[in-house]
Amino acid sequence: MERVSELEAFRAACDRARAAGERVGLVPTMGALHDGHLALVDEVKRRGASFVVVTVFVNPLQFGANEDLGRYPRTLAQDLEACEARGVDLVFTPDDGAMYPPGFQTHVEVEGLTQPFEGAHRPGHFRGVTTVVAKLFGLTGPCVAVFGRKDYQQWRVLERMTRDLNLPVEVVGHPIVREEGGLARSSRNRYLSPDERERALGLSRGLRAAAQAWAAGTRDAAALTEIARGPVEDAADSVDYVAVVDPTTLERLDGTVSRALVLIAAHVGPARLIDNLELGVDPLPA
Ligand code: PAF
């Protein structure tokens, strides 16, 4: 496995792989890798990537002024070991100055899809995500890129960007990987004390309750929203949103629904956690 931090060396390594006929697969990350990220590496291989690239970059552009950029976990030595063990070919670890040199003034922005939910609670977040991912696509030239569906809205926004800009890459959303008990795996779970981790299960309990109601025949969007909200409100310190939305457009649903995604964001102790489940499609959180 090779590790590269300079942009030109990274681009050259990806060019060489493509010239040798490899199918380049990309897994963009912010590091602090866990089983959820490693499942993305497996997925990119399953999608036929013969040259697997992981990027590790804590992208300052996607953090708001009062967010956790400064304390975001950085575990590069372990990340590199985990990538090597999983059969990654190339890890890209640029620094802020390489990605955003003096004079940088270009951003990529998806409009409607970025407005609600995470976009409303984290102004500027998606602009940072789409800008960095567009840059990573440009530098890597992947055939396929895999993202976790825990960040469901991010996945849909990146699909939209890729389609709208005709970028020649297949964007794949991989199902959420959960810890025992149901908590969605996240680098931010490291912020939780044992008590907070227990309370954080309120999110997956809310999703499970909605999924069970769906399985029992409930199809009313308002009822499903309230069923999901109960356990979240009981456990979390504050709730940013619990919403039942169309899985493709992310528009809020009302009345009787035939397809539905439940989206949740809530604060538990020092962590802001998000989770989601497509009713009748995704498995019940364990
Ligand atoms: O999902 C993430 O870890 C980040 O938002 C991403 C896609 C790597 C962009 O920085």
Coordinates of C-alpha atoms and ligand atoms in Angstrom, one line a residue:
M1 CA 0.0 0.0 0.0
E2 CA 1.2 3.5 -0.9
R3 CA 0.5 6.7 1.1
V4 CA 0.8 10.0 -0.7
S5 CA 0.2 13.5 0.7
E6 CA 1.1 15.7 -2.3
L7 CA -1.5 16.4 -4.9
E8 CA 0.6 15.9 -8.0
A9 CA 2.1 12.6 -6.7
F10 CA -1.5 11.4 -5.9
R11 CA -2.8 12.3 -9.3
A12 CA 0.2 10.6 -11.0
A13 CA -0.4 7.4 -9.0
C14 CA -4.1 7.4 -10.0
D15 CA -3.1 8.1 -13.7
R16 CA -0.6 5.2 -13.6
A17 CA -3.3 2.9 -12.3
R18 CA -5.8 3.9 -15.0
A19 CA -3.1 3.6 -17.7
A20 CA -2.4 0.1 -16.5
G21 CA -6.1 -0.7 -17.1
E22 CA -7.1 -0.7 -13.4
R23 CA -10.7 0.2 -12.5
V24 CA -10.1 2.8 -9.8
G25 CA -12.5 2.9 -6.9
L26 CA -12.6 5.7 -4.3
V27 CA -13.7 5.8 -0.7
P28 CA -13.5 9.4 0.6
T29 CA -13.2 9.7 4.4
M30 CA -12.3 12.1 7.2
G31 CA -10.3 9.3 8.9
A32 CA -10.9 7.9 12.4
L33 CA -11.9 4.8 10.4
H34 CA -14.2 2.2 11.9
D35 CA -16.0 -0.9 10.6
G36 CA -18.5 1.3 8.7
H37 CA -15.6 2.8 6.6
L38 CA -14.1 -0.6 6.0
A39 CA -17.4 -1.9 4.7
L40 CA -17.2 0.9 2.1
V41 CA -13.8 -0.5 1.1
D42 CA -15.3 -4.0 0.7
E43 CA -18.2 -2.5 -1.3
V44 CA -16.0 -0.6 -3.7
K45 CA -14.1 -3.9 -4.4
R46 CA -17.4 -5.7 -4.8
R47 CA -18.3 -3.0 -7.4
G48 CA -15.3 -4.2 -9.4
A49 CA -12.6 -1.7 -8.3
S50 CA -9.2 -3.3 -8.9
F51 CA -7.3 -0.3 -7.5
V52 CA -8.8 1.0 -4.3
V53 CA -8.1 4.5 -3.1
V54 CA -9.0 5.8 0.3
T55 CA -8.7 9.5 1.1
V56 CA -8.2 10.8 4.7
F57 CA -8.9 14.5 4.9
V58 CA -10.7 16.4 7.7
N59 CA -12.2 18.9 5.4
P60 CA -12.4 22.3 7.2
L61 CA -14.8 23.7 4.6
Q62 CA -17.7 21.4 5.8
F63 CA -17.5 22.4 9.5
G64 CA -19.4 25.4 10.9
A65 CA -17.7 27.9 13.2
N66 CA -19.2 26.3 16.3
E67 CA -18.7 22.7 15.2
D68 CA -16.1 20.1 16.2
L69 CA -13.3 20.6 13.6
G70 CA -10.7 21.2 16.3
R71 CA -11.5 18.0 18.2
Y72 CA -12.5 15.8 15.3
P73 CA -10.7 12.5 16.0
R74 CA -7.5 12.0 14.1
T75 CA -6.1 8.5 14.2
L76 CA -3.9 8.4 11.1
A77 CA -1.5 5.6 12.2
Q78 CA -4.4 3.2 13.0
D79 CA -6.2 4.3 9.8
L80 CA -3.2 3.4 7.7
E81 CA -2.9 0.0 9.4
A82 CA -6.6 -0.7 8.9
C83 CA -6.4 0.3 5.2
E84 CA -3.4 -1.9 4.6
A85 CA -5.1 -4.9 6.3
R86 CA -8.2 -4.4 4.2
G87 CA -6.2 -4.4 0.9
V88 CA -6.4 -0.7 0.0
D89 CA -3.8 0.2 -2.7
L90 CA -3.4 4.0 -2.2
V91 CA -4.2 6.3 0.7
F92 CA -4.2 10.1 0.1
T93 CA -3.6 12.3 3.1
P94 CA -3.4 15.9 1.9
D95 CA -3.1 18.8 4.2
D96 CA -5.4 21.9 4.3
G97 CA -2.9 24.0 2.4
A98 CA -2.6 21.5 -0.5
M99 CA -6.4 21.3 -0.9
Y100 CA -7.1 25.0 -0.3
P101 CA -4.0 27.0 -1.3
P102 CA -4.0 30.8 -1.0
G103 CA -6.3 32.2 -3.7
F104 CA -8.7 29.3 -3.6
Q105 CA -12.1 30.7 -4.6
T106 CA -14.2 28.1 -6.3
H107 CA -17.1 26.2 -4.7
V108 CA -19.6 23.6 -5.9
E109 CA -23.1 24.0 -4.6
V110 CA -26.2 21.8 -5.1
E111 CA -29.3 23.9 -4.5
G112 CA -32.7 22.4 -3.4
L113 CA -31.7 19.1 -1.9
T114 CA -29.2 20.8 0.4
Q115 CA -31.7 23.1 2.0
P116 CA -33.6 21.1 4.6
F117 CA -32.4 18.9 7.5
E118 CA -28.6 18.9 7.7
G119 CA -28.4 21.9 5.4
A120 CA -30.8 23.9 7.7
H121 CA -28.9 22.9 10.8
R122 CA -25.4 23.2 9.4
P123 CA -25.3 26.2 7.0
G124 CA -22.5 25.8 4.5
H125 CA -21.9 22.1 5.3
F126 CA -23.0 20.7 2.0
R127 CA -21.2 23.3 0.0
G128 CA -18.0 22.2 1.8
V129 CA -18.8 18.5 1.1
T130 CA -19.6 18.9 -2.6
T131 CA -16.6 21.1 -3.1
V132 CA -14.1 18.7 -1.6
V133 CA -15.7 15.6 -3.2
A134 CA -15.7 17.3 -6.6
K135 CA -12.0 18.0 -6.0
L136 CA -11.3 14.4 -5.0
F137 CA -13.2 13.1 -8.0
G138 CA -11.0 15.4 -10.2
L139 CA -7.8 14.3 -8.6
T140 CA -8.6 10.6 -8.5
G141 CA -10.6 10.0 -11.7
P142 CA -12.5 7.0 -10.1
C143 CA -15.0 4.8 -12.0
V144 CA -16.9 4.2 -8.7
A145 CA -17.1 6.0 -5.4
V146 CA -18.8 4.6 -2.2
F147 CA -20.3 6.7 0.6
G148 CA -22.1 5.6 3.7
R149 CA -25.9 6.0 3.9
K150 CA -25.7 7.1 7.5
D151 CA -25.1 10.5 5.9
Y152 CA -28.2 9.8 3.7
Q153 CA -28.8 13.4 2.6
Q154 CA -25.1 13.7 1.8
W155 CA -25.3 10.6 -0.4
R156 CA -28.3 12.0 -2.3
V157 CA -26.6 15.4 -2.7
L158 CA -23.5 13.8 -4.1
E159 CA -25.6 11.7 -6.5
R160 CA -27.3 15.0 -7.7
M161 CA -24.0 16.8 -8.1
T162 CA -22.5 13.9 -10.1
R163 CA -25.5 13.7 -12.3
D164 CA -25.8 17.5 -12.8
L165 CA -22.2 18.0 -13.6
N166 CA -22.0 14.8 -15.8
L167 CA -19.1 13.5 -13.7
P168 CA -18.0 10.1 -15.1
V169 CA -18.2 8.2 -11.8
E170 CA -20.8 5.9 -10.3
V171 CA -21.9 7.1 -6.8
V172 CA -22.9 4.2 -4.5
G173 CA -24.6 4.5 -1.1
H174 CA -23.8 1.7 1.2
P175 CA -26.2 0.6 4.0
I176 CA -25.6 1.8 7.5
V177 CA -23.3 -0.4 9.6
R178 CA -24.5 -0.6 13.2
E179 CA -22.9 -1.5 16.5
E180 CA -24.3 -4.2 18.7
G181 CA -27.5 -2.6 20.2
G182 CA -28.2 -0.6 17.1
L183 CA -26.1 2.5 17.3
A184 CA -25.1 3.6 13.8
R185 CA -21.3 3.5 13.5
S186 CA -19.8 7.0 13.4
S187 CA -16.4 8.5 14.2
R188 CA -18.3 10.9 16.5
N189 CA -19.4 8.0 18.7
R190 CA -16.0 8.4 20.3
Y191 CA -17.2 11.5 22.0
L192 CA -19.8 9.5 24.0
S193 CA -19.4 8.4 27.6
P194 CA -20.8 4.9 28.5
D195 CA -24.0 6.7 29.8
E196 CA -24.3 8.8 26.7
R197 CA -23.7 5.8 24.5
E198 CA -26.7 4.1 26.2
R199 CA -28.8 7.2 25.6
A200 CA -27.7 7.5 22.0
L201 CA -29.6 4.2 21.4
G202 CA -32.7 6.3 21.6
L203 CA -32.1 7.1 17.9
S204 CA -32.1 3.5 16.7
R205 CA -35.0 2.8 19.1
G206 CA -37.0 5.5 17.4
L207 CA -36.2 4.0 14.0
R208 CA -37.1 0.5 15.2
A209 CA -40.4 1.7 16.6
A210 CA -41.3 3.3 13.3
A211 CA -40.2 0.1 11.4
Q212 CA -42.3 -2.1 13.6
A213 CA -45.3 0.2 13.1
W214 CA -44.7 0.1 9.4
A215 CA -44.6 -3.7 9.5
A216 CA -47.9 -3.7 11.4
G217 CA -49.5 -1.7 8.7
T218 CA -49.2 2.0 9.8
R219 CA -48.9 4.2 6.7
D220 CA -49.8 7.6 8.0
A221 CA -46.7 9.9 7.8
A222 CA -47.7 12.0 10.9
A223 CA -48.3 8.8 13.0
L224 CA -44.9 7.3 11.9
T225 CA -43.1 10.6 12.7
E226 CA -44.6 10.7 16.3
I227 CA -43.8 7.0 16.8
A228 CA -40.2 7.6 15.8
R229 CA -39.9 10.8 17.8
G230 CA -40.9 9.4 21.2
P231 CA -37.8 7.3 22.0
V232 CA -35.5 10.0 20.6
E233 CA -37.0 12.7 22.8
D234 CA -36.9 10.4 25.8
A235 CA -33.2 9.8 25.4
A236 CA -31.5 12.8 23.7
D237 CA -30.6 16.1 25.2
S238 CA -32.2 17.9 22.3
V239 CA -33.7 16.9 18.9
D240 CA -32.9 18.8 15.7
Y241 CA -35.4 16.8 13.6
V242 CA -37.4 13.6 13.3
A243 CA -39.0 13.5 9.8
V244 CA -40.6 11.1 7.5
V245 CA -39.6 12.0 3.9
D246 CA -39.5 10.7 0.4
P247 CA -36.3 8.6 0.1
T248 CA -35.4 10.2 -3.3
T249 CA -36.4 13.8 -3.1
L250 CA -36.2 14.1 0.8
E251 CA -39.5 16.1 0.7
R252 CA -41.5 15.8 3.9
L253 CA -44.5 13.4 3.5
D254 CA -47.9 13.7 4.8
G255 CA -51.0 11.5 4.6
T256 CA -50.8 7.9 3.5
V257 CA -47.4 6.9 2.2
S258 CA -46.1 4.0 0.2
R259 CA -42.4 4.6 0.5
A260 CA -40.8 6.5 3.4
L261 CA -37.4 7.3 5.0
V262 CA -37.2 8.3 8.6
L263 CA -34.4 10.9 9.2
I264 CA -33.2 11.8 12.7
A265 CA -30.7 14.2 14.1
A266 CA -30.2 14.7 17.9
H267 CA -27.7 15.8 20.4
V268 CA -26.5 13.4 23.1
G269 CA -23.9 14.9 25.4
P270 CA -21.1 16.4 23.3
A271 CA -22.1 14.5 20.1
R272 CA -24.6 15.5 17.4
L273 CA -25.8 12.2 16.0
I274 CA -27.7 11.4 12.8
D275 CA -29.4 8.2 11.8
N276 CA -32.1 7.0 9.3
L277 CA -34.0 4.0 8.0
E278 CA -36.0 3.4 4.9
L279 CA -39.2 1.7 6.2
G280 CA -39.9 -1.7 4.8
V281 CA -36.5 -1.8 3.1
D282 CA -33.7 -1.5 5.6
P283 CA -33.3 -4.1 8.3
L284 CA -34.5 -3.3 11.8
P285 CA -31.6 -1.9 13.9
A286 CA -30.4 -4.8 16.0
Ligands
PAF1 O1 -18.8 11.5 4.9 C1 -17.6 12.0 5.1 O2 -16.8 11.5 5.8 C2 -17.3 13.4 4.5 O3 -18.4 14.2 4.4 C3 -16.6 13.2 3.1 C4 -17.6 12.6 2.1 C5 -15.4 12.4 3.2 C6 -16.2 14.6 2.6 O4 -15.3 15.2 3.4

